[in-house]
C-alpha angles and dihedrals in degrees: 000000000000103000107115089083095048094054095051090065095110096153133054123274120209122286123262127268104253091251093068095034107154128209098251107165140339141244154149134277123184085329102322138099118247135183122240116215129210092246089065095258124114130204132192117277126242113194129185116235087258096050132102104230095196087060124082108205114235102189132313093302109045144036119203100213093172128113142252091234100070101021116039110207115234129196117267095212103150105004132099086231111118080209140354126200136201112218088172146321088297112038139049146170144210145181129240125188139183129184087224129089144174094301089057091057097264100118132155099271097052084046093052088054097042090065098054103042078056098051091050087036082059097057110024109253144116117275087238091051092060105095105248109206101179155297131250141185118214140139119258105198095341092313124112106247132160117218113211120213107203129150126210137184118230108182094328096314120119121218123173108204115207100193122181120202122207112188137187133163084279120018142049137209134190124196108193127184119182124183124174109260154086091258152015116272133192088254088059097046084043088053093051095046095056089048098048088056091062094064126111118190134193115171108187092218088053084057090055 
């Protein structure tokens, strides 16, 4: 699994060319929804009768249905995130997603452990040496999910991760916060918080 470079992007990239332009948030115009691009550019919505218009799909598993306001969206050139948000100056969040899931052998338990090999693969140490500052079991959206707290060093610079893990037989979601600093503080549980109850998921196998 590729993620440690994905998780290292703490500043903007440039936007995207039109042509590629992505639904990255919602709001309201004179009255009416529109859809904010990630050019910087919006357009009108147009929603179906069965669709939630304060929710922005972000691919067939999942619905962002947060808001610009508190996540700027930033542009994923580069990465391996599906988004990635800026809360401040400070923190940030992104989106990971794999097609696997616990059937295939990617359980819990090996995904708990991936994190943390990355984490300690990114910046050349040893997985016991990555600060580990808890685990945690909680529902995202209805779904069982564990959100691991770790911090890492990257060239001097701190960074606590707190990554959230949503499982099923064949996907995978990941969740991830970083914020600059040694440790994890109320403002970065409160951000992921925030973020984690803008998330809509429909796993097909759940509908079945």
């Amino acid at each position: 699994m590729k993620r440690i470079a994905a998780l290292l992007f703490l500043s903007l990239a440039l936007p995207a060319h039109a042509e590629d332009a992505q639904v990255v948030g919602t709001s309201v115009l004179g009255g009416k929804r529109v859809e904010l691009l990630n050019d910087n550019t919006w357009r009108f919505a147009e929603f179906g009768d069965d669709e939630d218009a304060g929710c922005v799909p972000v691919n067939q598993v999942l619905s962002f249905c947060g808001t610009i306001f508190d996540w700027r969206p930033v542009d994923t050139t580069g990465t391996e995130f599906l988004r990635q948000f800026q809360h401040d100056s400070r923190t940030h969040a992104g989106i990971l997603y794999e097609e696997v899931g616990a059937a295939d052998g990617m359980d819990m338990e090996f995904m708990r452990n991936a994190v943390i090999e990355n984490a300690a693969m990114g910046t050349g140490v040893r997985p016991e040496e990555i600060p580990v500052h808890g685990a945690e079991t909680r529902t995202v959206d209805g779904h069982p999910a564990e959100t691991v707290i770790y911090g890492a060093n990257f060239n001097g610079l701190d960074i606590v991760y707190i990554n959230t893990i949503v499982n099923s037989d064949h996907h995978n979601l990941q969740f991830v916060i970083w914020t600059v600093g040694k440790a994890v503080t109320d403002k970065g549980r409160a951000a992921s918080e925030g973020f984690l109850k803008s998330m809509r998921i429909t796993f097909p196998e759940a509908a079945q």
